[in-house]
JSON list of C-alpha atoms in Angstrom, two decimals:
[
{"chain": "I", "resi": 1, "resn": "MET", "atom": "CA", "xyz": [-5.19, 12.84, 9.37]},
{"chain": "I", "resi": 2, "resn": "GLU", "atom": "CA", "xyz": [-5.17, 13.90, 5.71]},
{"chain": "I", "resi": 3, "resn": "PHE", "atom": "CA", "xyz": [-8.41, 12.52, 3.19]},
{"chain": "I", "resi": 4, "resn": "MET", "atom": "CA", "xyz": [-7.85, 12.98, 0.28]},
{"chain": "I", "resi": 5, "resn": "ILE", "atom": "CA", "xyz": [-10.49, 11.55, -2.57]},
{"chain": "I", "resi": 6, "resn": "SER", "atom": "CA", "xyz": [-9.99, 11.78, -6.44]},
{"chain": "I", "resi": 7, "resn": "GLY", "atom": "CA", "xyz": [-12.04, 10.10, -9.98]},
{"chain": "I", "resi": 8, "resn": "ARG", "atom": "CA", "xyz": [-10.64, 9.42, -12.60]},
{"chain": "I", "resi": 9, "resn": "ASN", "atom": "CA", "xyz": [-13.18, 9.56, -15.59]},
{"chain": "I", "resi": 10, "resn": "VAL", "atom": "CA", "xyz": [-15.79, 10.15, -12.88]},
{"chain": "I", "resi": 11, "resn": "ALA", "atom": "CA", "xyz": [-17.48, 12.34, -10.86]},
{"chain": "I", "resi": 12, "resn": "VAL", "atom": "CA", "xyz": [-16.99, 12.39, -7.03]},
{"chain": "I", "resi": 13, "resn": "SER", "atom": "CA", "xyz": [-19.91, 13.73, -5.93]},
{"chain": "I", "resi": 14, "resn": "ASP", "atom": "CA", "xyz": [-20.61, 15.91, -2.24]},
{"chain": "I", "resi": 15, "resn": "ARG", "atom": "CA", "xyz": [-22.33, 12.62, -1.27]},
{"chain": "I", "resi": 16, "resn": "PHE", "atom": "CA", "xyz": [-19.92, 9.81, -2.10]},
{"chain": "I", "resi": 17, "resn": "ARG", "atom": "CA", "xyz": [-17.25, 12.51, -0.34]},
{"chain": "I", "resi": 18, "resn": "GLU", "atom": "CA", "xyz": [-19.17, 12.27, 3.05]},
{"chain": "I", "resi": 19, "resn": "TYR", "atom": "CA", "xyz": [-19.87, 8.84, 2.83]},
{"chain": "I", "resi": 20, "resn": "ALA", "atom": "CA", "xyz": [-16.51, 7.98, 2.49]},
{"chain": "I", "resi": 21, "resn": "GLU", "atom": "CA", "xyz": [-15.11, 10.84, 4.64]},
{"chain": "I", "resi": 22, "resn": "GLU", "atom": "CA", "xyz": [-17.89, 9.19, 7.73]},
{"chain": "I", "resi": 23, "resn": "LYS", "atom": "CA", "xyz": [-16.70, 5.90, 7.02]},
{"chain": "I", "resi": 24, "resn": "ILE", "atom": "CA", "xyz": [-12.67, 6.61, 7.19]},
{"chain": "I", "resi": 25, "resn": "GLY", "atom": "CA", "xyz": [-12.40, 7.54, 10.78]},
{"chain": "I", "resi": 26, "resn": "LYS", "atom": "CA", "xyz": [-12.28, 4.18, 11.68]},
{"chain": "I", "resi": 27, "resn": "VAL", "atom": "CA", "xyz": [-8.78, 3.70, 9.76]},
{"chain": "I", "resi": 28, "resn": "GLU", "atom": "CA", "xyz": [-7.08, 5.91, 12.03]},
{"chain": "I", "resi": 29, "resn": "ALA", "atom": "CA", "xyz": [-7.95, 4.21, 15.06]},
{"chain": "I", "resi": 30, "resn": "LEU", "atom": "CA", "xyz": [-6.75, 0.84, 13.65]},
{"chain": "I", "resi": 31, "resn": "GLY", "atom": "CA", "xyz": [-3.49, 2.46, 11.69]},
{"chain": "I", "resi": 32, "resn": "ASP", "atom": "CA", "xyz": [0.36, 2.73, 13.04]},
{"chain": "I", "resi": 33, "resn": "LYS", "atom": "CA", "xyz": [0.35, 6.71, 13.27]},
{"chain": "I", "resi": 34, "resn": "VAL", "atom": "CA", "xyz": [-2.15, 7.27, 10.22]},
{"chain": "I", "resi": 35, "resn": "GLN", "atom": "CA", "xyz": [-0.85, 10.69, 8.29]},
{"chain": "I", "resi": 36, "resn": "ARG", "atom": "CA", "xyz": [-2.71, 10.23, 5.18]},
{"chain": "I", "resi": 37, "resn": "VAL", "atom": "CA", "xyz": [-5.73, 8.14, 3.68]},
{"chain": "I", "resi": 38, "resn": "GLU", "atom": "CA", "xyz": [-6.34, 8.12, 0.28]},
{"chain": "I", "resi": 39, "resn": "ALA", "atom": "CA", "xyz": [-9.39, 7.06, -1.85]},
{"chain": "I", "resi": 40, "resn": "ARG", "atom": "CA", "xyz": [-9.34, 6.88, -6.10]},
{"chain": "I", "resi": 41, "resn": "VAL", "atom": "CA", "xyz": [-12.64, 6.10, -7.86]},
{"chain": "I", "resi": 42, "resn": "THR", "atom": "CA", "xyz": [-11.54, 4.98, -11.45]},
{"chain": "I", "resi": 43, "resn": "LYS", "atom": "CA", "xyz": [-14.45, 4.62, -14.40]},
{"chain": "I", "resi": 44, "resn": "GLN", "atom": "CA", "xyz": [-13.35, 2.04, -16.76]},
{"chain": "I", "resi": 45, "resn": "GLY", "atom": "CA", "xyz": [-14.62, 3.15, -20.00]},
{"chain": "I", "resi": 46, "resn": "ASN", "atom": "CA", "xyz": [-14.09, -0.07, -22.55]},
{"chain": "I", "resi": 47, "resn": "VAL", "atom": "CA", "xyz": [-15.90, -2.95, -19.88]},
{"chain": "I", "resi": 48, "resn": "ARG", "atom": "CA", "xyz": [-18.43, -4.82, -20.98]},
{"chain": "I", "resi": 49, "resn": "ASP", "atom": "CA", "xyz": [-19.65, -5.77, -17.60]},
{"chain": "I", "resi": 50, "resn": "ALA", "atom": "CA", "xyz": [-21.58, -3.05, -15.55]},
{"chain": "I", "resi": 51, "resn": "ASP", "atom": "CA", "xyz": [-20.70, -4.68, -12.50]},
{"chain": "I", "resi": 52, "resn": "SER", "atom": "CA", "xyz": [-17.00, -4.05, -12.86]},
{"chain": "I", "resi": 53, "resn": "ALA", "atom": "CA", "xyz": [-17.00, -0.43, -14.41]},
{"chain": "I", "resi": 54, "resn": "LEU", "atom": "CA", "xyz": [-16.29, 0.96, -11.02]},
{"chain": "I", "resi": 55, "resn": "THR", "atom": "CA", "xyz": [-13.04, 0.54, -9.31]},
{"chain": "I", "resi": 56, "resn": "VAL", "atom": "CA", "xyz": [-12.52, 2.07, -5.88]},
{"chain": "I", "resi": 57, "resn": "GLU", "atom": "CA", "xyz": [-8.41, 2.46, -4.60]},
{"chain": "I", "resi": 58, "resn": "ILE", "atom": "CA", "xyz": [-8.25, 2.85, -0.92]},
{"chain": "I", "resi": 59, "resn": "THR", "atom": "CA", "xyz": [-4.26, 3.51, 0.09]},
{"chain": "I", "resi": 60, "resn": "VAL", "atom": "CA", "xyz": [-3.27, 4.37, 3.69]},
{"chain": "I", "resi": 61, "resn": "THR", "atom": "CA", "xyz": [0.17, 5.96, 4.23]},
{"chain": "I", "resi": 62, "resn": "GLY", "atom": "CA", "xyz": [1.15, 6.37, 8.22]},
{"chain": "I", "resi": 63, "resn": "ARG", "atom": "CA", "xyz": [4.63, 5.55, 9.99]},
{"chain": "I", "resi": 64, "resn": "GLY", "atom": "CA", "xyz": [4.32, 1.65, 9.22]},
{"chain": "I", "resi": 65, "resn": "PRO", "atom": "CA", "xyz": [4.21, 0.08, 5.93]},
{"chain": "I", "resi": 66, "resn": "VAL", "atom": "CA", "xyz": [1.83, 1.11, 3.31]},
{"chain": "I", "resi": 67, "resn": "VAL", "atom": "CA", "xyz": [-1.71, -0.36, 3.36]},
{"chain": "I", "resi": 68, "resn": "ARG", "atom": "CA", "xyz": [-4.05, -0.64, 0.41]},
{"chain": "I", "resi": 69, "resn": "ALA", "atom": "CA", "xyz": [-7.08, -2.24, -0.83]},
{"chain": "I", "resi": 70, "resn": "GLU", "atom": "CA", "xyz": [-9.28, -2.22, -3.72]},
{"chain": "I", "resi": 71, "resn": "ALA", "atom": "CA", "xyz": [-12.27, -3.74, -4.95]},
{"chain": "I", "resi": 72, "resn": "THR", "atom": "CA", "xyz": [-14.59, -3.21, -7.85]},
{"chain": "I", "resi": 73, "resn": "SER", "atom": "CA", "xyz": [-19.02, -3.05, -8.83]},
{"chain": "I", "resi": 74, "resn": "GLY", "atom": "CA", "xyz": [-21.00, -1.56, -10.88]},
{"chain": "I", "resi": 75, "resn": "ASP", "atom": "CA", "xyz": [-21.95, 1.06, -8.28]},
{"chain": "I", "resi": 76, "resn": "LYS", "atom": "CA", "xyz": [-18.93, 3.36, -6.63]},
{"chain": "I", "resi": 77, "resn": "PHE", "atom": "CA", "xyz": [-20.54, 3.03, -3.04]},
{"chain": "I", "resi": 78, "resn": "ALA", "atom": "CA", "xyz": [-20.99, -0.59, -3.35]},
{"chain": "I", "resi": 79, "resn": "ALA", "atom": "CA", "xyz": [-17.40, -0.64, -4.47]},
{"chain": "I", "resi": 80, "resn": "PHE", "atom": "CA", "xyz": [-16.13, 1.73, -1.82]},
{"chain": "I", "resi": 81, "resn": "ASP", "atom": "CA", "xyz": [-17.74, -0.63, 1.08]},
{"chain": "I", "resi": 82, "resn": "LEU", "atom": "CA", "xyz": [-15.90, -3.60, -0.49]},
{"chain": "I", "resi": 83, "resn": "ALA", "atom": "CA", "xyz": [-12.61, -2.05, -0.67]},
{"chain": "I", "resi": 84, "resn": "TYR", "atom": "CA", "xyz": [-13.22, -0.48, 3.22]},
{"chain": "I", "resi": 85, "resn": "GLY", "atom": "CA", "xyz": [-13.91, -3.75, 4.50]},
{"chain": "I", "resi": 86, "resn": "LYS", "atom": "CA", "xyz": [-10.81, -5.34, 3.27]},
{"chain": "I", "resi": 87, "resn": "LEU", "atom": "CA", "xyz": [-8.69, -2.04, 4.33]},
{"chain": "I", "resi": 88, "resn": "LEU", "atom": "CA", "xyz": [-9.60, -2.87, 7.81]},
{"chain": "I", "resi": 89, "resn": "GLU", "atom": "CA", "xyz": [-9.42, -6.26, 7.66]},
{"chain": "I", "resi": 90, "resn": "ARG", "atom": "CA", "xyz": [-5.29, -5.63, 6.46]},
{"chain": "I", "resi": 91, "resn": "LEU", "atom": "CA", "xyz": [-4.93, -2.90, 9.40]},
{"chain": "I", "resi": 92, "resn": "ARG", "atom": "CA", "xyz": [-6.50, -4.87, 12.08]},
{"chain": "I", "resi": 93, "resn": "ARG", "atom": "CA", "xyz": [-3.54, -7.80, 11.21]},
{"chain": "I", "resi": 94, "resn": "ALA", "atom": "CA", "xyz": [-0.72, -5.01, 10.86]},
{"chain": "I", "resi": 95, "resn": "SER", "atom": "CA", "xyz": [-1.70, -4.17, 14.49]},
{"chain": "I", "resi": 96, "resn": "ASP", "atom": "CA", "xyz": [-2.02, -7.62, 15.65]},
{"chain": "I", "resi": 97, "resn": "ARG", "atom": "CA", "xyz": [1.90, -8.03, 14.27]},
{"chain": "I", "resi": 98, "resn": "ARG", "atom": "CA", "xyz": [2.72, -5.06, 16.16]},
{"chain": "I", "resi": 99, "resn": "LYS", "atom": "CA", "xyz": [1.21, -5.65, 19.64]},
{"chain": "I", "resi": 100, "resn": "VAL", "atom": "CA", "xyz": [3.17, -9.25, 18.88]},
{"chain": "I", "resi": 101, "resn": "HIS", "atom": "CA", "xyz": [6.18, -7.43, 17.83]},
{"chain": "I", "resi": 102, "resn": "HIS", "atom": "CA", "xyz": [6.39, -4.38, 19.94]},
{"chain": "I", "resi": 103, "resn": "GLY", "atom": "CA", "xyz": [9.50, -3.08, 21.61]},
{"chain": "I", "resi": 104, "resn": "ARG", "atom": "CA", "xyz": [11.86, -4.60, 18.21]},
{"chain": "I", "resi": 105, "resn": "HIS", "atom": "CA", "xyz": [12.13, -1.37, 16.59]},
{"chain": "I", "resi": 106, "resn": "ALA", "atom": "CA", "xyz": [13.34, 2.53, 17.77]},
{"chain": "I", "resi": 107, "resn": "PRO", "atom": "CA", "xyz": [10.79, 4.88, 17.68]},
{"chain": "I", "resi": 108, "resn": "VAL", "atom": "CA", "xyz": [11.66, 7.97, 15.06]},
{"chain": "I", "resi": 109, "resn": "PRO", "atom": "CA", "xyz": [12.70, 10.72, 16.96]},
{"chain": "I", "resi": 110, "resn": "VAL", "atom": "CA", "xyz": [10.73, 13.76, 16.97]},
{"chain": "I", "resi": 111, "resn": "ARG", "atom": "CA", "xyz": [13.55, 15.87, 15.13]},
{"chain": "I", "resi": 112, "resn": "VAL", "atom": "CA", "xyz": [13.93, 13.44, 12.00]},
{"chain": "I", "resi": 113, "resn": "ALA", "atom": "CA", "xyz": [10.38, 12.71, 11.81]},
{"chain": "I", "resi": 114, "resn": "THR", "atom": "CA", "xyz": [9.88, 16.90, 11.50]},
{"chain": "I", "resi": 115, "resn": "ALA", "atom": "CA", "xyz": [13.24, 18.13, 9.88]},
{"chain": "I", "resi": 116, "resn": "ASP", "atom": "CA", "xyz": [11.34, 18.05, 6.30]},
{"chain": "I", "resi": 117, "resn": "LEU", "atom": "CA", "xyz": [8.31, 20.02, 7.48]},
{"chain": "I", "resi": 118, "resn": "GLY", "atom": "CA", "xyz": [8.06, 23.70, 6.77]},
{"chain": "I", "resi": 119, "resn": "PRO", "atom": "CA", "xyz": [6.55, 26.60, 8.52]},
{"chain": "I", "resi": 120, "resn": "VAL", "atom": "CA", "xyz": [2.90, 26.88, 9.13]},
{"chain": "I", "resi": 121, "resn": "SER", "atom": "CA", "xyz": [1.97, 30.53, 8.80]},
{"chain": "I", "resi": 122, "resn": "THR", "atom": "CA", "xyz": [-0.04, 32.48, 11.04]},
{"chain": "I", "resi": 123, "resn": "SER", "atom": "CA", "xyz": [-2.02, 34.58, 8.77]},
{"chain": "I", "resi": 124, "resn": "GLU", "atom": "CA", "xyz": [-4.62, 31.53, 7.61]},
{"chain": "I", "resi": 125, "resn": "PRO", "atom": "CA", "xyz": [-6.32, 28.88, 9.61]},
{"chain": "I", "resi": 126, "resn": "LEU", "atom": "CA", "xyz": [-4.49, 25.61, 9.60]},
{"chain": "I", "resi": 127, "resn": "TYR", "atom": "CA", "xyz": [-6.96, 23.73, 7.87]},
{"chain": "I", "resi": 128, "resn": "ALA", "atom": "CA", "xyz": [-6.83, 25.73, 5.14]},
{"chain": "I", "resi": 129, "resn": "GLN", "atom": "CA", "xyz": [-3.58, 25.14, 4.78]},
{"chain": "I", "resi": 130, "resn": "VAL", "atom": "CA", "xyz": [-4.07, 21.58, 4.55]},
{"chain": "I", "resi": 131, "resn": "ALA", "atom": "CA", "xyz": [-7.32, 21.71, 2.10]},
{"chain": "I", "resi": 132, "resn": "ALA", "atom": "CA", "xyz": [-4.52, 24.38, -0.15]},
{"chain": "I", "resi": 133, "resn": "ALA", "atom": "CA", "xyz": [-1.85, 21.56, -0.07]},
{"chain": "I", "resi": 134, "resn": "ALA", "atom": "CA", "xyz": [-4.10, 18.54, -0.54]},
{"chain": "I", "resi": 135, "resn": "GLU", "atom": "CA", "xyz": [-5.82, 20.00, -3.67]},
{"chain": "I", "resi": 136, "resn": "GLU", "atom": "CA", "xyz": [-1.91, 21.38, -4.89]},
{"chain": "I", "resi": 137, "resn": "ARG", "atom": "CA", "xyz": [-1.14, 17.69, -4.96]},
{"chain": "I", "resi": 138, "resn": "ALA", "atom": "CA", "xyz": [-4.18, 16.73, -6.29]},
{"chain": "I", "resi": 139, "resn": "SER", "atom": "CA", "xyz": [-3.63, 18.94, -9.26]},
{"chain": "I", "resi": 140, "resn": "ASP", "atom": "CA", "xyz": [0.50, 18.11, -9.95]},
{"chain": "I", "resi": 141, "resn": "ALA", "atom": "CA", "xyz": [-0.29, 14.57, -9.95]},
{"chain": "I", "resi": 142, "resn": "ALA", "atom": "CA", "xyz": [-3.51, 14.97, -12.45]},
{"chain": "I", "resi": 143, "resn": "ASP", "atom": "CA", "xyz": [-1.10, 17.25, -14.57]},
{"chain": "I", "resi": 144, "resn": "ALA", "atom": "CA", "xyz": [1.95, 15.02, -14.65]},
{"chain": "I", "resi": 145, "resn": "GLU", "atom": "CA", "xyz": [-0.57, 12.15, -15.82]},
{"chain": "I", "resi": 146, "resn": "ALA", "atom": "CA", "xyz": [-2.14, 14.22, -18.11]},
{"chain": "I", "resi": 147, "resn": "GLU", "atom": "CA", "xyz": [1.87, 15.16, -19.28]},
{"chain": "I", "resi": 148, "resn": "ALA", "atom": "CA", "xyz": [2.90, 11.40, -19.37]},
{"chain": "I", "resi": 149, "resn": "GLU", "atom": "CA", "xyz": [-0.18, 10.49, -21.49]},
{"chain": "I", "resi": 150, "resn": "GLU", "atom": "CA", "xyz": [0.80, 13.64, -24.13]},
{"chain": "I", "resi": 151, "resn": "ALA", "atom": "CA", "xyz": [4.51, 12.59, -24.32]},
{"chain": "I", "resi": 152, "resn": "ALA", "atom": "CA", "xyz": [3.47, 8.54, -25.19]},
{"chain": "I", "resi": 153, "resn": "GLY", "atom": "CA", "xyz": [1.67, 10.28, -28.34]},
{"chain": "I", "resi": 154, "resn": "GLU", "atom": "CA", "xyz": [-0.06, 7.84, -30.86]},
{"chain": "I", "resi": 155, "resn": "CYS", "atom": "CA", "xyz": [1.61, 4.77, -29.35]},
{"chain": "I", "resi": 156, "resn": "PRO", "atom": "CA", "xyz": [-0.94, 2.26, -27.97]},
{"chain": "I", "resi": 157, "resn": "VAL", "atom": "CA", "xyz": [0.99, 0.48, -25.28]},
{"chain": "I", "resi": 158, "resn": "LEU", "atom": "CA", "xyz": [2.12, 2.86, -22.42]},
{"chain": "I", "resi": 159, "resn": "ILE", "atom": "CA", "xyz": [4.60, 1.40, -19.76]},
{"chain": "I", "resi": 160, "resn": "ARG", "atom": "CA", "xyz": [4.47, 3.55, -16.29]},
{"chain": "I", "resi": 161, "resn": "ARG", "atom": "CA", "xyz": [7.89, 3.40, -13.84]},
{"chain": "I", "resi": 162, "resn": "LYS", "atom": "CA", "xyz": [7.08, 4.08, -10.37]},
{"chain": "I", "resi": 163, "resn": "VAL", "atom": "CA", "xyz": [10.47, 4.01, -8.08]},
{"chain": "I", "resi": 164, "resn": "PHE", "atom": "CA", "xyz": [10.39, 3.28, -4.23]},
{"chain": "I", "resi": 165, "resn": "PRO", "atom": "CA", "xyz": [12.59, 3.87, -1.40]},
{"chain": "I", "resi": 166, "resn": "GLY", "atom": "CA", "xyz": [14.44, 0.37, -1.39]},
{"chain": "I", "resi": 167, "resn": "ALA", "atom": "CA", "xyz": [14.99, -0.57, 2.00]},
{"chain": "I", "resi": 168, "resn": "PRO", "atom": "CA", "xyz": [15.90, -3.96, 2.85]},
{"chain": "I", "resi": 169, "resn": "MET", "atom": "CA", "xyz": [14.17, -6.15, 4.50]},
{"chain": "I", "resi": 170, "resn": "SER", "atom": "CA", "xyz": [13.63, -9.71, 5.13]},
{"chain": "I", "resi": 171, "resn": "LEU", "atom": "CA", "xyz": [12.18, -12.15, 3.55]},
{"chain": "I", "resi": 172, "resn": "ASP", "atom": "CA", "xyz": [9.56, -12.72, 6.19]},
{"chain": "I", "resi": 173, "resn": "ASP", "atom": "CA", "xyz": [8.57, -8.88, 6.45]},
{"chain": "I", "resi": 174, "resn": "ALA", "atom": "CA", "xyz": [8.09, -8.62, 2.35]},
{"chain": "I", "resi": 175, "resn": "VAL", "atom": "CA", "xyz": [5.50, -11.43, 2.76]},
{"chain": "I", "resi": 176, "resn": "ASP", "atom": "CA", "xyz": [4.20, -9.50, 5.59]},
{"chain": "I", "resi": 177, "resn": "ASN", "atom": "CA", "xyz": [3.89, -6.21, 3.27]},
{"chain": "I", "resi": 178, "resn": "MET", "atom": "CA", "xyz": [2.67, -7.79, 0.26]},
{"chain": "I", "resi": 179, "resn": "GLU", "atom": "CA", "xyz": [-0.43, -8.99, 2.37]},
{"chain": "I", "resi": 180, "resn": "LEU", "atom": "CA", "xyz": [-0.92, -5.36, 3.87]},
{"chain": "I", "resi": 181, "resn": "VAL", "atom": "CA", "xyz": [-1.34, -3.65, 0.21]},
{"chain": "I", "resi": 182, "resn": "GLY", "atom": "CA", "xyz": [-2.90, -6.65, -1.50]},
{"chain": "I", "resi": 183, "resn": "HIS", "atom": "CA", "xyz": [-1.20, -7.58, -4.15]},
{"chain": "I", "resi": 184, "resn": "ASP", "atom": "CA", "xyz": [0.25, -11.06, -5.75]},
{"chain": "I", "resi": 185, "resn": "PHE", "atom": "CA", "xyz": [3.56, -10.07, -5.35]},
{"chain": "I", "resi": 186, "resn": "TYR", "atom": "CA", "xyz": [5.85, -7.82, -4.03]},
{"chain": "I", "resi": 187, "resn": "LEU", "atom": "CA", "xyz": [9.18, -6.30, -4.89]},
{"chain": "I", "resi": 188, "resn": "PHE", "atom": "CA", "xyz": [12.53, -5.99, -2.41]},
{"chain": "I", "resi": 189, "resn": "VAL", "atom": "CA", "xyz": [15.42, -5.64, -1.27]},
{"chain": "I", "resi": 190, "resn": "ASP", "atom": "CA", "xyz": [16.92, -8.93, 0.44]},
{"chain": "I", "resi": 191, "resn": "SER", "atom": "CA", "xyz": [18.41, -7.68, 3.70]},
{"chain": "I", "resi": 192, "resn": "ALA", "atom": "CA", "xyz": [20.36, -11.53, 3.92]},
{"chain": "I", "resi": 193, "resn": "THR", "atom": "CA", "xyz": [21.92, -11.13, 0.59]},
{"chain": "I", "resi": 194, "resn": "GLY", "atom": "CA", "xyz": [21.43, -7.42, 0.02]},
{"chain": "I", "resi": 195, "resn": "ALA", "atom": "CA", "xyz": [20.06, -8.73, -3.50]},
{"chain": "I", "resi": 196, "resn": "PRO", "atom": "CA", "xyz": [16.50, -7.75, -5.38]},
{"chain": "I", "resi": 197, "resn": "SER", "atom": "CA", "xyz": [14.14, -10.14, -4.96]},
{"chain": "I", "resi": 198, "resn": "VAL", "atom": "CA", "xyz": [10.53, -10.16, -5.72]},
{"chain": "I", "resi": 199, "resn": "VAL", "atom": "CA", "xyz": [7.98, -12.32, -3.22]},
{"chain": "I", "resi": 200, "resn": "TYR", "atom": "CA", "xyz": [5.09, -14.00, -4.95]},
{"chain": "I", "resi": 201, "resn": "ARG", "atom": "CA", "xyz": [1.61, -15.84, -3.54]},
{"chain": "I", "resi": 202, "resn": "ARG", "atom": "CA", "xyz": [1.62, -19.32, -4.74]},
{"chain": "I", "resi": 203, "resn": "ARG", "atom": "CA", "xyz": [-1.47, -22.26, -4.18]},
{"chain": "I", "resi": 204, "resn": "GLY", "atom": "CA", "xyz": [-2.91, -22.00, -0.76]},
{"chain": "I", "resi": 205, "resn": "TRP", "atom": "CA", "xyz": [-0.81, -20.28, 2.23]},
{"chain": "I", "resi": 206, "resn": "THR", "atom": "CA", "xyz": [2.39, -20.96, 0.67]},
{"chain": "I", "resi": 207, "resn": "TYR", "atom": "CA", "xyz": [4.57, -18.13, -1.06]},
{"chain": "I", "resi": 208, "resn": "GLY", "atom": "CA", "xyz": [7.31, -18.32, -3.65]},
{"chain": "I", "resi": 209, "resn": "VAL", "atom": "CA", "xyz": [10.34, -15.98, -4.06]},
{"chain": "I", "resi": 210, "resn": "ILE", "atom": "CA", "xyz": [12.83, -15.20, -6.61]},
{"chain": "I", "resi": 211, "resn": "THR", "atom": "CA", "xyz": [16.06, -13.56, -6.52]},
{"chain": "I", "resi": 212, "resn": "LEU", "atom": "CA", "xyz": [18.49, -12.21, -8.81]},
{"chain": "I", "resi": 213, "resn": "ASP", "atom": "CA", "xyz": [22.62, -13.20, -8.11]},
{"chain": "I", "resi": 214, "resn": "SER", "atom": "CA", "xyz": [24.99, -11.56, -10.78]},
{"chain": "I", "resi": 215, "resn": "LYS", "atom": "CA", "xyz": [27.33, -14.43, -8.91]},
{"chain": "I", "resi": 216, "resn": "CYS", "atom": "CA", "xyz": [25.32, -16.91, -10.82]},
{"chain": "I", "resi": 217, "resn": "ALA", "atom": "CA", "xyz": [25.17, -15.10, -14.09]},
{"chain": "I", "resi": 218, "resn": "GLU", "atom": "CA", "xyz": [29.04, -15.07, -13.90]},
{"chain": "I", "resi": 219, "resn": "GLY", "atom": "CA", "xyz": [29.08, -18.79, -12.99]},
{"chain": "I", "resi": 220, "resn": "THR", "atom": "CA", "xyz": [31.25, -18.29, -9.76]},
{"chain": "I", "resi": 221, "resn": "GLU", "atom": "CA", "xyz": [27.95, -20.37, -8.19]},
{"chain": "I", "resi": 222, "resn": "GLU", "atom": "CA", "xyz": [25.05, -22.38, -9.34]},
{"chain": "I", "resi": 223, "resn": "PRO", "atom": "CA", "xyz": [21.54, -21.69, -9.53]},
{"chain": "I", "resi": 224, "resn": "ARG", "atom": "CA", "xyz": [20.03, -23.12, -5.95]},
{"chain": "I", "resi": 225, "resn": "GLU", "atom": "CA", "xyz": [16.34, -23.52, -4.34]},
{"chain": "I", "resi": 226, "resn": "GLU", "atom": "CA", "xyz": [15.27, -23.59, -0.66]},
{"chain": "I", "resi": 227, "resn": "ILE", "atom": "CA", "xyz": [12.55, -24.54, 1.63]},
{"chain": "I", "resi": 228, "resn": "ARG", "atom": "CA", "xyz": [11.92, -22.54, 4.51]},
{"chain": "I", "resi": 229, "resn": "GLY", "atom": "CA", "xyz": [9.32, -21.70, 7.19]},
{"chain": "I", "resi": 230, "resn": "TYR", "atom": "CA", "xyz": [7.25, -18.40, 7.71]},
{"chain": "I", "resi": 231, "resn": "ARG", "atom": "CA", "xyz": [8.49, -16.30, 10.36]},
{"chain": "I", "resi": 232, "resn": "ALA", "atom": "CA", "xyz": [10.93, -19.91, 11.76]},
{"chain": "I", "resi": 233, "resn": "ALA", "atom": "CA", "xyz": [13.27, -18.46, 13.73]},
{"chain": "I", "resi": 234, "resn": "GLU", "atom": "CA", "xyz": [10.23, -16.90, 16.30]},
{"chain": "I", "resi": 235, "resn": "ILE", "atom": "CA", "xyz": [9.14, -20.41, 16.63]},
{"chain": "I", "resi": 236, "resn": "PRO", "atom": "CA", "xyz": [11.20, -22.25, 19.13]},
{"chain": "I", "resi": 237, "resn": "THR", "atom": "CA", "xyz": [11.39, -26.11, 19.88]},
{"chain": "I", "resi": 238, "resn": "ASP", "atom": "CA", "xyz": [8.20, -26.70, 21.89]},
{"chain": "I", "resi": 239, "resn": "GLY", "atom": "CA", "xyz": [6.16, -25.17, 18.43]},
{"chain": "I", "resi": 240, "resn": "ARG", "atom": "CA", "xyz": [4.65, -22.22, 20.85]},
{"chain": "I", "resi": 241, "resn": "ALA", "atom": "CA", "xyz": [5.22, -18.41, 19.02]},
{"chain": "I", "resi": 242, "resn": "THR", "atom": "CA", "xyz": [7.27, -16.23, 21.11]},
{"chain": "I", "resi": 243, "resn": "ALA", "atom": "CA", "xyz": [5.42, -13.08, 21.97]}
]
């Protein structure tokens, strides 16, 4: 498992790095084939409240969906602990769902999973190659961000675009992924309709979903609403969930 930690507008001390590395070990046990864990500390320079000046964001990338958590505090150690606690809870929920739905998805063949990997050099230790690759990625990300801000010039309003793979998924899976990343909304491609949709959190344990339909814009279909239960198809008539 690869662990990367970086700071924005704040220095990351060796003490904090060692603290984070010691804590992050549990992630590998709970996650689904965890490949990389990234932690980012950001200091908000324009925040008046000192108790919310530092934000720690932790992102776990593995075989399953991306799991993310963040927290804010006046101390980076406290912010890390809060984000870490949220992350472990989301990883546990994801682990429970994998146990319930075990056997529904075929594993990815090794030749497919390793198709994009380059050959490993035999002239230097593997840990040195991993560390060098991590530093190169962090440097590239920092350079790209600096170039984007420079290209924006003096414009006070910045628009940041992020492009992600849009693999079709069910509405239920979209709700699960939204909870894993800790967002209030989640954009996805609905596998049932093929239409771009966004699911969002409403009051209590209720959710909403908005779907864009070109047929409605053309006037061939009328806008519509419907209400359904979460994973209703998996609940038999006797009310007991299937395993």
